[in-house]
Amino acid sequence: KSYILNATYAIPLESATLKVTGFGYLLEFEDAIGLSSQTYGIRAVGKKGIFSGSATYAQQSDYKDQPVDYDEPYYAAELNAKYQGFSAGLGYEVLSGDGTIGFSTPLATLHKFNGWADKFLATPADGLEDLYVKAGYTKKGVGPLDMVKVAVIYHDFEAEDSGDDYGSELDLLAVAKVGKVSFTAKYADYNEDGFATDTEKLWFSVGYKY
């Protein structure tokens, strides 16, 4: 039994765009009460010229039959730049923890955000700090290919509560498109420094867009 609230307002600016969103997630899980939570927050997304950025703050606490009383914050910030096919970005995300329970995102696709090696599909009890940098390049019309894209992302993971190192991860991506067909290769290399185990993963996929 869950309720999702979301309201967005676009602030009119002369040479930039800025959207502010307030949100609330009230999640009740009857068969997994340890994941029940209520989260309220605000997110701002802006763009000016070649630069774009976002900032988010949220507060999460126990809800309904959640057996653990807790109150943990979340905050994140990201700055990106794009120019003639090149892109670069820097981001910092914190999911707090108190040593017993961490800020949870049970409906999120954490594979997308906290490393493709999937070491942080659930937030550790000590929380998670993720400092990351990324770069990429996209070009249209490369020989017989309609589009080619490559990207690299580097994560440095730490515990939010204790400050202990978790590890680091390097993620690589290559995408090629021909007509309605796309080919994707992904690689993840996680190096543990106190959390989980060293892991390498490799994916190949083919997609078709109708």
PDB file of C-alpha atoms in Angstrom, residues 79-82 85-90 116 132-138 149-154 170-174:
ATOM      1  CA  LEU A  79      27.068  19.080 -12.361  1.00  0.00           C
ATOM      2  CA  ASN A  80      27.344  18.206 -16.059  1.00  0.00           C
ATOM      3  CA  ALA A  81      28.658  19.817 -19.218  1.00  0.00           C
ATOM      4  CA  LYS A  82      28.106  18.935 -22.896  1.00  0.00           C
ATOM      5  CA  GLY A  85      29.412  15.486 -28.569  1.00  0.00           C
ATOM      6  CA  PHE A  86      31.670  15.487 -25.511  1.00  0.00           C
ATOM      7  CA  SER A  87      30.232  15.240 -22.005  1.00  0.00           C
ATOM      8  CA  ALA A  88      31.623  15.310 -18.491  1.00  0.00           C
ATOM      9  CA  GLY A  89      30.113  15.248 -15.036  1.00  0.00           C
ATOM     10  CA  LEU A  90      30.853  15.240 -11.336  1.00  0.00           C
ATOM     11  CA  TRP A 116      26.880  -1.569 -12.451  1.00  0.00           C
ATOM     12  CA  TYR A 132      31.741   9.850  -8.953  1.00  0.00           C
ATOM     13  CA  VAL A 133      33.098  11.363 -12.134  1.00  0.00           C
ATOM     14  CA  LYS A 134      32.012  10.542 -15.662  1.00  0.00           C
ATOM     15  CA  ALA A 135      32.943  11.374 -19.237  1.00  0.00           C
ATOM     16  CA  GLY A 136      31.599  10.398 -22.613  1.00  0.00           C
ATOM     17  CA  TYR A 137      31.492  11.062 -26.316  1.00  0.00           C
ATOM     18  CA  THR A 138      28.632  10.692 -28.816  1.00  0.00           C
ATOM     19  CA  LYS A 149      28.481   6.451 -27.923  1.00  0.00           C
ATOM     20  CA  VAL A 150      31.196   5.664 -25.379  1.00  0.00           C
ATOM     21  CA  ALA A 151      31.246   6.535 -21.675  1.00  0.00           C
ATOM     22  CA  VAL A 152      33.319   5.935 -18.564  1.00  0.00           C
ATOM     23  CA  ILE A 153      32.260   6.356 -14.911  1.00  0.00           C
ATOM     24  CA  TYR A 154      34.432   6.079 -11.802  1.00  0.00           C
ATOM     25  CA  LEU A 170      35.115   1.576 -12.939  1.00  0.00           C
ATOM     26  CA  ASP A 171      32.222   1.318 -15.405  1.00  0.00           C
ATOM     27  CA  LEU A 172      32.599   1.379 -19.196  1.00  0.00           C
ATOM     28  CA  LEU A 173      29.902   1.672 -21.868  1.00  0.00           C
ATOM     29  CA  ALA A 174      29.838   1.428 -25.663  1.00  0.00           C
TER      30      ALA A 174
END
